[in-house]
Amino acid sequence: MIYVQDKRLLLPDGRTLAYADNGNTSSLNVVLYLHGPFSVGDASRLPLILQIHKVHLVCPSLPGWGMSSPVSKSTQYASSIVSDMSFLLNHLHPERYNLKLHICAHSFGCVAAQILYGAPYISFPYGRCIAALILLDPLSPPRCHHDYWKFLSWQSYFLAGPPSRLFPFSFLTVVVKYAIGNRLQSSATAESFVRRTLITHVRESETEDIVNWKEDNGISDGDHERAVIRNAVYSVASTWQGFLELPQIYHSGWGGFCPDLLDDEHSRPPVTIITSNSGGGHTLAGMDSWLVGKYKNATLRIVEGRSNFSLLLCLDNVWREVFSKAAYA
């Protein structure tokens, strides 16, 4: 497997943004993918459906993960994300405001994705180009979803729920870092930990669909799992700041973002929320249904499978629908 990773972009404030990209770099169809915790921007696999439609896949590493610099102490997370992604897109597609930008994110990456979706166009000109927002097992903004904590897994409850706000200096994430840090020093030591926490069990009923999906996308058996393990190790090899700052970022206010306060123009691009029964650690009755009810143009997809592959299979189906509609737009 070719590992397409670690392009570096020097940002105006002197920080570094690591990113990967793949596909047709001159395409007007751009997919911006924002990863979840213990991962990095990885474009080594270009899904078959994106190849067919000659899409440019862009995968940045979020601040503090991999080789991307953390957000400056003097800058709000929302402002930094908007500035960083604007600079990246302008670097790759200079002032091409006729792009069709599809923002896709998983788990904690959905925080950054929703910030971009609602950002003022004066600070994020590419916001007018957004054609779709796709959120996999997303988080809701605690600023306006006051009952968010009721729907977190117990691990997320302590890391990002009310307890995280009671302890200063990222105390709980520091404790977790020391508990798991030695397990993420290499792929060999990380395998059991990552398989237990990031790669969920495949049900027997999913096996045939997964085998077919791997064949269609040219993925050998075990490639996906090895990539997840590799990215988890790489995500904290340089710095743990991305992980340590999870609670502060989640409770940072998201630049004032609330989905039900968006104007009609910002609400124009459709929002697709893909959720598994157990994959995100929260329930359909919680964050997912809250988000669907607050966005003016949202659709919910419930994945019955329990594995990471279930989300990927559903995502490929969503891409087929998105780009088939785009072809006739």
CSV table of N, CA, C and O in Angstrom, one decimal, residues 6-107:
chain,number,residue,atom,x,y,z
A,6,ASP,N,2.0,13.4,4.8
A,6,ASP,CA,3.1,14.3,5.2
A,6,ASP,C,3.6,15.3,4.2
A,6,ASP,O,4.8,15.6,4.1
A,7,LYS,N,2.7,15.9,3.5
A,7,LYS,CA,3.0,17.1,2.8
A,7,LYS,C,2.9,18.2,3.9
A,7,LYS,O,2.1,18.1,4.8
A,8,ARG,N,3.8,19.2,3.8
A,8,ARG,CA,3.8,20.2,4.8
A,8,ARG,C,3.5,21.6,4.2
A,8,ARG,O,4.0,21.9,3.2
A,9,LEU,N,2.7,22.4,4.9
A,9,LEU,CA,2.4,23.7,4.5
A,9,LEU,C,2.6,24.7,5.6
A,9,LEU,O,2.1,24.5,6.8
A,10,LEU,N,3.5,25.7,5.4
A,10,LEU,CA,3.8,26.7,6.4
A,10,LEU,C,2.7,27.7,6.4
A,10,LEU,O,2.4,28.4,5.4
A,11,LEU,N,2.0,27.8,7.6
A,11,LEU,CA,0.9,28.7,7.7
A,11,LEU,C,1.4,30.2,8.0
A,11,LEU,O,2.5,30.4,8.4
A,12,PRO,N,0.5,31.2,7.7
A,12,PRO,CA,0.9,32.6,7.9
A,12,PRO,C,1.4,32.9,9.3
A,12,PRO,O,2.2,33.8,9.5
A,13,ASP,N,0.9,32.2,10.3
A,13,ASP,CA,1.3,32.5,11.7
A,13,ASP,C,2.5,31.7,12.1
A,13,ASP,O,2.9,31.7,13.3
A,14,GLY,N,3.2,31.0,11.2
A,14,GLY,CA,4.4,30.3,11.5
A,14,GLY,C,4.2,28.8,11.9
A,14,GLY,O,5.2,28.1,12.0
A,15,ARG,N,3.0,28.4,12.0
A,15,ARG,CA,2.7,27.0,12.4
A,15,ARG,C,2.8,26.2,11.1
A,15,ARG,O,2.9,26.7,10.0
A,16,THR,N,2.8,24.8,11.3
A,16,THR,CA,2.8,23.9,10.2
A,16,THR,C,1.5,23.1,10.1
A,16,THR,O,1.0,22.7,11.1
A,17,LEU,N,1.0,23.0,8.9
A,17,LEU,CA,-0.1,22.1,8.6
A,17,LEU,C,0.3,20.9,7.8
A,17,LEU,O,0.8,21.1,6.7
A,18,ALA,N,0.2,19.7,8.3
A,18,ALA,CA,0.5,18.5,7.6
A,18,ALA,C,-0.8,18.1,6.9
A,18,ALA,O,-1.9,18.2,7.4
A,19,TYR,N,-0.6,17.6,5.6
A,19,TYR,CA,-1.8,17.2,4.9
A,19,TYR,C,-1.4,16.1,3.9
A,19,TYR,O,-0.2,15.9,3.6
A,20,ALA,N,-2.4,15.4,3.4
A,20,ALA,CA,-2.2,14.4,2.3
A,20,ALA,C,-3.3,14.7,1.3
A,20,ALA,O,-4.4,15.2,1.6
A,21,ASP,N,-3.0,14.4,0.0
A,21,ASP,CA,-4.1,14.5,-1.0
A,21,ASP,C,-3.8,13.5,-2.0
A,21,ASP,O,-2.8,12.9,-2.2
A,22,ASN,N,-4.9,13.2,-2.8
A,22,ASN,CA,-4.9,12.2,-3.8
A,22,ASN,C,-6.0,12.5,-4.8
A,22,ASN,O,-6.9,13.3,-4.6
A,23,GLY,N,-5.8,11.9,-6.0
A,23,GLY,CA,-6.9,12.1,-7.0
A,23,GLY,C,-6.5,13.2,-8.0
A,23,GLY,O,-5.4,13.5,-8.2
A,24,ASN,N,-7.6,13.7,-8.6
A,24,ASN,CA,-7.4,14.7,-9.7
A,24,ASN,C,-7.2,16.1,-9.1
A,24,ASN,O,-8.2,16.7,-8.6
A,25,THR,N,-6.0,16.6,-9.0
A,25,THR,CA,-5.7,17.9,-8.3
A,25,THR,C,-6.3,19.1,-9.1
A,25,THR,O,-6.4,20.2,-8.5
A,26,SER,N,-6.8,19.0,-10.3
A,26,SER,CA,-7.4,20.1,-11.0
A,26,SER,C,-8.9,20.0,-11.0
A,26,SER,O,-9.6,20.8,-11.7
A,27,SER,N,-9.5,19.0,-10.4
A,27,SER,CA,-10.9,18.8,-10.3
A,27,SER,C,-11.6,19.9,-9.6
A,27,SER,O,-11.1,20.5,-8.6
A,28,LEU,N,-12.8,20.2,-10.0
A,28,LEU,CA,-13.7,21.2,-9.3
A,28,LEU,C,-14.4,20.5,-8.2
A,28,LEU,O,-15.0,21.2,-7.3
A,29,ASN,N,-14.4,19.1,-8.2
A,29,ASN,CA,-15.0,18.4,-7.1
A,29,ASN,C,-13.9,18.1,-6.0
A,29,ASN,O,-13.0,17.3,-6.3
A,30,VAL,N,-14.1,18.6,-4.9
A,30,VAL,CA,-13.1,18.5,-3.8
A,30,VAL,C,-13.7,17.9,-2.6
A,30,VAL,O,-14.8,18.3,-2.1
A,31,VAL,N,-13.1,16.9,-2.0
A,31,VAL,CA,-13.6,16.3,-0.7
A,31,VAL,C,-12.5,16.6,0.3
A,31,VAL,O,-11.4,16.3,0.2
A,32,LEU,N,-13.0,17.4,1.3
A,32,LEU,CA,-12.1,17.7,2.5
A,32,LEU,C,-12.5,16.8,3.6
A,32,LEU,O,-13.6,16.9,4.1
A,33,TYR,N,-11.6,15.9,4.0
A,33,TYR,CA,-11.9,14.9,5.0
A,33,TYR,C,-11.1,15.2,6.3
A,33,TYR,O,-9.9,15.4,6.3
A,34,LEU,N,-11.9,15.3,7.4
A,34,LEU,CA,-11.3,15.6,8.7
A,34,LEU,C,-11.5,14.5,9.7
A,34,LEU,O,-12.6,14.0,10.0
A,35,HIS,N,-10.3,14.0,10.1
A,35,HIS,CA,-10.3,12.7,10.9
A,35,HIS,C,-10.7,12.9,12.3
A,35,HIS,O,-10.8,14.0,12.9
A,36,GLY,N,-10.9,11.7,13.0
A,36,GLY,CA,-11.2,11.7,14.4
A,36,GLY,C,-10.0,11.5,15.3
A,36,GLY,O,-8.8,11.6,14.8
A,37,PRO,N,-10.1,11.3,16.6
A,37,PRO,CA,-9.0,11.1,17.5
A,37,PRO,C,-8.1,10.0,17.1
A,37,PRO,O,-8.5,9.0,16.5
A,38,PHE,N,-6.8,10.1,17.4
A,38,PHE,CA,-5.8,9.0,17.2
A,38,PHE,C,-5.8,8.7,15.7
A,38,PHE,O,-5.8,7.5,15.3
A,39,SER,N,-5.7,9.7,14.9
A,39,SER,CA,-5.6,9.5,13.4
A,39,SER,C,-4.9,10.7,12.9
A,39,SER,O,-4.6,11.7,13.6
A,40,VAL,N,-4.6,10.7,11.6
A,40,VAL,CA,-4.0,11.8,10.8
A,40,VAL,C,-4.6,11.8,9.5
A,40,VAL,O,-5.3,11.0,9.0
A,41,GLY,N,-4.3,12.9,8.8
A,41,GLY,CA,-4.7,13.0,7.4
A,41,GLY,C,-4.0,12.0,6.5
A,41,GLY,O,-2.8,12.0,6.4
A,42,ASP,N,-4.8,11.1,5.9
A,42,ASP,CA,-4.2,9.9,5.2
A,42,ASP,C,-5.1,9.8,3.9
A,42,ASP,O,-6.2,9.4,3.9
A,43,ALA,N,-4.4,10.0,2.8
A,43,ALA,CA,-5.1,9.9,1.5
A,43,ALA,C,-4.5,8.7,0.7
A,43,ALA,O,-4.6,8.7,-0.5
A,44,SER,N,-4.0,7.7,1.4
A,44,SER,CA,-3.4,6.6,0.7
A,44,SER,C,-4.4,5.7,0.0
A,44,SER,O,-4.1,5.1,-1.0
A,45,ARG,N,-5.6,5.8,0.4
A,45,ARG,CA,-6.7,5.0,-0.2
A,45,ARG,C,-7.7,6.0,-0.8
A,45,ARG,O,-8.4,6.8,-0.1
A,46,LEU,N,-7.8,6.0,-2.1
A,46,LEU,CA,-8.8,6.9,-2.8
A,46,LEU,C,-10.0,6.0,-3.2
A,46,LEU,O,-9.8,5.1,-4.1
A,47,PRO,N,-11.1,6.1,-2.5
A,47,PRO,CA,-12.3,5.2,-2.8
A,47,PRO,C,-12.6,5.2,-4.3
A,47,PRO,O,-12.5,6.2,-5.0
A,48,LEU,N,-13.0,4.0,-4.7
A,48,LEU,CA,-13.3,3.8,-6.1
A,48,LEU,C,-14.3,4.8,-6.7
A,48,LEU,O,-14.1,5.4,-7.8
A,49,ILE,N,-15.3,5.2,-5.9
A,49,ILE,CA,-16.4,6.1,-6.4
A,49,ILE,C,-15.8,7.5,-6.6
A,49,ILE,O,-16.2,8.2,-7.5
A,50,LEU,N,-14.8,7.9,-5.7
A,50,LEU,CA,-14.1,9.2,-5.9
A,50,LEU,C,-13.2,9.1,-7.1
A,50,LEU,O,-13.0,10.2,-7.8
A,51,GLN,N,-12.6,8.0,-7.4
A,51,GLN,CA,-11.8,7.9,-8.6
A,51,GLN,C,-12.6,8.0,-9.9
A,51,GLN,O,-12.2,8.7,-10.8
A,52,ILE,N,-13.8,7.4,-9.9
A,52,ILE,CA,-14.7,7.4,-11.0
A,52,ILE,C,-15.1,8.9,-11.4
A,52,ILE,O,-15.1,9.3,-12.5
A,53,HIS,N,-15.3,9.6,-10.3
A,53,HIS,CA,-15.8,11.0,-10.5
A,53,HIS,C,-14.6,12.0,-10.5
A,53,HIS,O,-14.8,13.2,-10.4
A,54,LYS,N,-13.4,11.5,-10.5
A,54,LYS,CA,-12.2,12.3,-10.7
A,54,LYS,C,-12.1,13.4,-9.6
A,54,LYS,O,-11.9,14.6,-9.9
A,55,VAL,N,-12.4,13.0,-8.4
A,55,VAL,CA,-12.4,13.9,-7.2
A,55,VAL,C,-11.0,14.2,-6.7
A,55,VAL,O,-10.1,13.3,-6.7
A,56,HIS,N,-10.8,15.4,-6.2
A,56,HIS,CA,-9.5,15.7,-5.4
A,56,HIS,C,-9.8,15.5,-3.9
A,56,HIS,O,-10.6,16.2,-3.3
A,57,LEU,N,-9.2,14.5,-3.4
A,57,LEU,CA,-9.3,14.2,-1.9
A,57,LEU,C,-8.2,14.9,-1.2
A,57,LEU,O,-7.1,14.7,-1.4
A,58,VAL,N,-8.6,15.7,-0.2
A,58,VAL,CA,-7.7,16.5,0.7
A,58,VAL,C,-7.9,16.1,2.1
A,58,VAL,O,-9.0,16.2,2.6
A,59,CYS,N,-6.8,15.6,2.8
A,59,CYS,CA,-6.9,15.1,4.1
A,59,CYS,C,-5.9,15.8,5.0
A,59,CYS,O,-4.8,15.3,5.1
A,60,PRO,N,-6.3,16.9,5.7
A,60,PRO,CA,-5.3,17.5,6.6
A,60,PRO,C,-5.3,16.8,7.9
A,60,PRO,O,-6.2,16.1,8.3
A,61,SER,N,-4.1,16.9,8.6
A,61,SER,CA,-4.0,16.5,10.0
A,61,SER,C,-4.5,17.6,10.9
A,61,SER,O,-4.0,18.8,10.7
A,62,LEU,N,-5.4,17.4,11.7
A,62,LEU,CA,-5.9,18.5,12.6
A,62,LEU,C,-4.9,19.0,13.5
A,62,LEU,O,-3.9,18.3,13.8
A,63,PRO,N,-5.0,20.2,14.0
A,63,PRO,CA,-4.0,20.8,14.9
A,63,PRO,C,-3.6,19.9,16.1
A,63,PRO,O,-4.5,19.4,16.8
A,64,GLY,N,-2.3,19.7,16.3
A,64,GLY,CA,-1.9,18.9,17.4
A,64,GLY,C,-1.8,17.4,17.2
A,64,GLY,O,-1.5,16.7,18.1
A,65,TRP,N,-2.2,17.0,16.0
A,65,TRP,CA,-2.1,15.6,15.6
A,65,TRP,C,-1.1,15.4,14.5
A,65,TRP,O,-1.0,16.2,13.6
A,66,GLY,N,-0.4,14.3,14.6
A,66,GLY,CA,0.7,14.0,13.6
A,66,GLY,C,1.7,15.1,13.6
A,66,GLY,O,2.2,15.5,14.6
A,67,MET,N,2.0,15.7,12.4
A,67,MET,CA,3.0,16.7,12.3
A,67,MET,C,2.4,18.1,12.2
A,67,MET,O,3.1,19.1,11.8
A,68,SER,N,1.1,18.3,12.4
A,68,SER,CA,0.4,19.6,12.4
A,68,SER,C,0.6,20.3,13.8
A,68,SER,O,0.4,19.7,14.8
A,69,SER,N,1.0,21.5,13.7
A,69,SER,CA,1.2,22.3,14.9
A,69,SER,C,-0.1,22.5,15.7
A,69,SER,O,-1.2,22.6,15.1
A,70,PRO,N,0.0,22.5,17.0
A,70,PRO,CA,-1.2,22.8,17.8
A,70,PRO,C,-1.7,24.3,17.5
A,70,PRO,O,-0.9,25.1,17.0
A,71,VAL,N,-2.9,24.5,17.9
A,71,VAL,CA,-3.4,25.9,17.8
A,71,VAL,C,-2.6,26.8,18.7
A,71,VAL,O,-2.3,26.4,19.9
A,72,SER,N,-2.3,28.0,18.3
A,72,SER,CA,-1.6,29.0,19.1
A,72,SER,C,-2.5,29.3,20.4
A,72,SER,O,-3.7,29.4,20.3
A,73,LYS,N,-1.8,29.5,21.5
A,73,LYS,CA,-2.5,29.8,22.8
A,73,LYS,C,-3.3,31.0,22.7
A,73,LYS,O,-4.3,31.2,23.4
A,74,SER,N,-2.9,32.0,21.8
A,74,SER,CA,-3.6,33.3,21.7
A,74,SER,C,-4.8,33.2,20.7
A,74,SER,O,-5.4,34.3,20.5
A,75,THR,N,-5.0,32.1,20.1
A,75,THR,CA,-6.0,32.0,19.1
A,75,THR,C,-7.1,31.0,19.4
A,75,THR,O,-6.8,29.9,20.0
A,76,GLN,N,-8.4,31.3,19.2
A,76,GLN,CA,-9.5,30.4,19.4
A,76,GLN,C,-9.4,29.3,18.4
A,76,GLN,O,-9.0,29.5,17.2
A,77,TYR,N,-9.9,28.1,18.8
A,77,TYR,CA,-9.8,26.9,17.9
A,77,TYR,C,-10.6,27.2,16.6
A,77,TYR,O,-10.1,26.9,15.5
A,78,ALA,N,-11.8,27.7,16.7
A,78,ALA,CA,-12.7,28.0,15.6
A,78,ALA,C,-12.0,28.9,14.6
A,78,ALA,O,-12.0,28.6,13.4
A,79,SER,N,-11.4,30.0,15.1
A,79,SER,CA,-10.7,30.9,14.2
A,79,SER,C,-9.5,30.3,13.5
A,79,SER,O,-9.3,30.5,12.3
A,80,SER,N,-8.8,29.4,14.2
A,80,SER,CA,-7.6,28.8,13.7
A,80,SER,C,-8.0,27.8,12.6
A,80,SER,O,-7.4,27.7,11.5
A,81,ILE,N,-9.1,27.0,12.8
A,81,ILE,CA,-9.5,26.0,11.8
A,81,ILE,C,-10.0,26.7,10.6
A,81,ILE,O,-9.6,26.3,9.4
A,82,VAL,N,-10.7,27.8,10.7
A,82,VAL,CA,-11.2,28.5,9.5
A,82,VAL,C,-10.0,29.1,8.7
A,82,VAL,O,-10.0,28.9,7.5
A,83,SER,N,-9.1,29.7,9.5
A,83,SER,CA,-7.9,30.2,8.8
A,83,SER,C,-7.0,29.1,8.1
A,83,SER,O,-6.6,29.3,7.0
A,84,ASP,N,-6.8,28.1,8.9
A,84,ASP,CA,-5.9,27.0,8.3
A,84,ASP,C,-6.5,26.3,7.1
A,84,ASP,O,-5.8,26.1,6.1
A,85,MET,N,-7.8,26.0,7.1
A,85,MET,CA,-8.5,25.4,6.0
A,85,MET,C,-8.6,26.3,4.8
A,85,MET,O,-8.5,25.9,3.6
A,86,SER,N,-8.8,27.6,5.1
A,86,SER,CA,-8.9,28.6,4.0
A,86,SER,C,-7.5,28.6,3.3
A,86,SER,O,-7.4,28.6,2.0
A,87,PHE,N,-6.5,28.7,4.1
A,87,PHE,CA,-5.1,28.7,3.5
A,87,PHE,C,-4.8,27.5,2.7
A,87,PHE,O,-4.2,27.5,1.6
A,88,LEU,N,-5.2,26.3,3.3
A,88,LEU,CA,-4.9,25.1,2.6
A,88,LEU,C,-5.6,25.0,1.2
A,88,LEU,O,-5.0,24.6,0.2
A,89,LEU,N,-6.9,25.3,1.2
A,89,LEU,CA,-7.7,25.2,0.0
A,89,LEU,C,-7.2,26.2,-1.0
A,89,LEU,O,-7.1,25.9,-2.2
A,90,ASN,N,-6.8,27.4,-0.6
A,90,ASN,CA,-6.3,28.4,-1.5
A,90,ASN,C,-4.9,28.0,-2.0
A,90,ASN,O,-4.6,28.3,-3.2
A,91,HIS,N,-4.2,27.3,-1.2
A,91,HIS,CA,-2.9,26.8,-1.7
A,91,HIS,C,-3.1,25.7,-2.8
A,91,HIS,O,-2.3,25.7,-3.8
A,92,LEU,N,-4.1,24.9,-2.6
A,92,LEU,CA,-4.3,23.8,-3.6
A,92,LEU,C,-5.2,24.2,-4.8
A,92,LEU,O,-5.0,23.7,-5.9
A,93,HIS,N,-6.1,25.1,-4.5
A,93,HIS,CA,-7.0,25.6,-5.6
A,93,HIS,C,-7.1,27.2,-5.5
A,93,HIS,O,-8.1,27.7,-5.0
A,94,PRO,N,-6.1,27.9,-5.9
A,94,PRO,CA,-6.0,29.3,-5.7
A,94,PRO,C,-7.2,30.1,-6.2
A,94,PRO,O,-7.5,30.1,-7.4
A,95,GLU,N,-8.0,30.6,-5.3
A,95,GLU,CA,-9.1,31.5,-5.6
A,95,GLU,C,-10.1,30.9,-6.6
A,95,GLU,O,-10.7,31.6,-7.3
A,96,ARG,N,-10.2,29.6,-6.5
A,96,ARG,CA,-11.2,28.9,-7.4
A,96,ARG,C,-12.5,28.8,-6.6
A,96,ARG,O,-12.8,27.7,-6.0
A,97,TYR,N,-13.3,29.8,-6.5
A,97,TYR,CA,-14.5,29.8,-5.7
A,97,TYR,C,-15.7,29.2,-6.5
A,97,TYR,O,-16.8,29.4,-6.0
A,98,ASN,N,-15.4,28.5,-7.6
A,98,ASN,CA,-16.4,27.7,-8.3
A,98,ASN,C,-16.3,26.2,-8.0
A,98,ASN,O,-16.9,25.4,-8.6
A,99,LEU,N,-15.5,25.9,-6.9
A,99,LEU,CA,-15.4,24.5,-6.5
A,99,LEU,C,-16.7,24.0,-6.0
A,99,LEU,O,-17.6,24.7,-5.5
A,100,LYS,N,-16.8,22.7,-6.0
A,100,LYS,CA,-17.9,22.0,-5.3
A,100,LYS,C,-17.2,21.3,-4.1
A,100,LYS,O,-16.5,20.2,-4.3
A,101,LEU,N,-17.3,21.9,-2.9
A,101,LEU,CA,-16.5,21.4,-1.8
A,101,LEU,C,-17.4,20.5,-0.9
A,101,LEU,O,-18.5,20.9,-0.5
A,102,HIS,N,-17.0,19.3,-0.7
A,102,HIS,CA,-17.7,18.3,0.1
A,102,HIS,C,-16.9,18.0,1.3
A,102,HIS,O,-15.8,17.5,1.3
A,103,ILE,N,-17.5,18.5,2.5
A,103,ILE,CA,-16.8,18.3,3.8
A,103,ILE,C,-17.3,17.1,4.4
A,103,ILE,O,-18.5,16.9,4.6
A,104,CYS,N,-16.4,16.2,4.7
A,104,CYS,CA,-16.7,14.9,5.4
A,104,CYS,C,-15.8,14.7,6.6
A,104,CYS,O,-14.7,15.1,6.6
A,105,ALA,N,-16.4,14.3,7.7
A,105,ALA,CA,-15.7,14.2,9.0
A,105,ALA,C,-16.2,13.0,9.8
A,105,ALA,O,-17.3,12.6,9.7
A,106,HIS,N,-15.3,12.6,10.7
A,106,HIS,CA,-15.6,11.5,11.6
A,106,HIS,C,-15.4,11.9,13.0
A,106,HIS,O,-14.4,12.5,13.4
A,107,SER,N,-16.3,11.6,13.9
A,107,SER,CA,-16.2,11.8,15.4
A,107,SER,C,-15.8,13.2,15.7
A,107,SER,O,-16.4,14.1,15.4
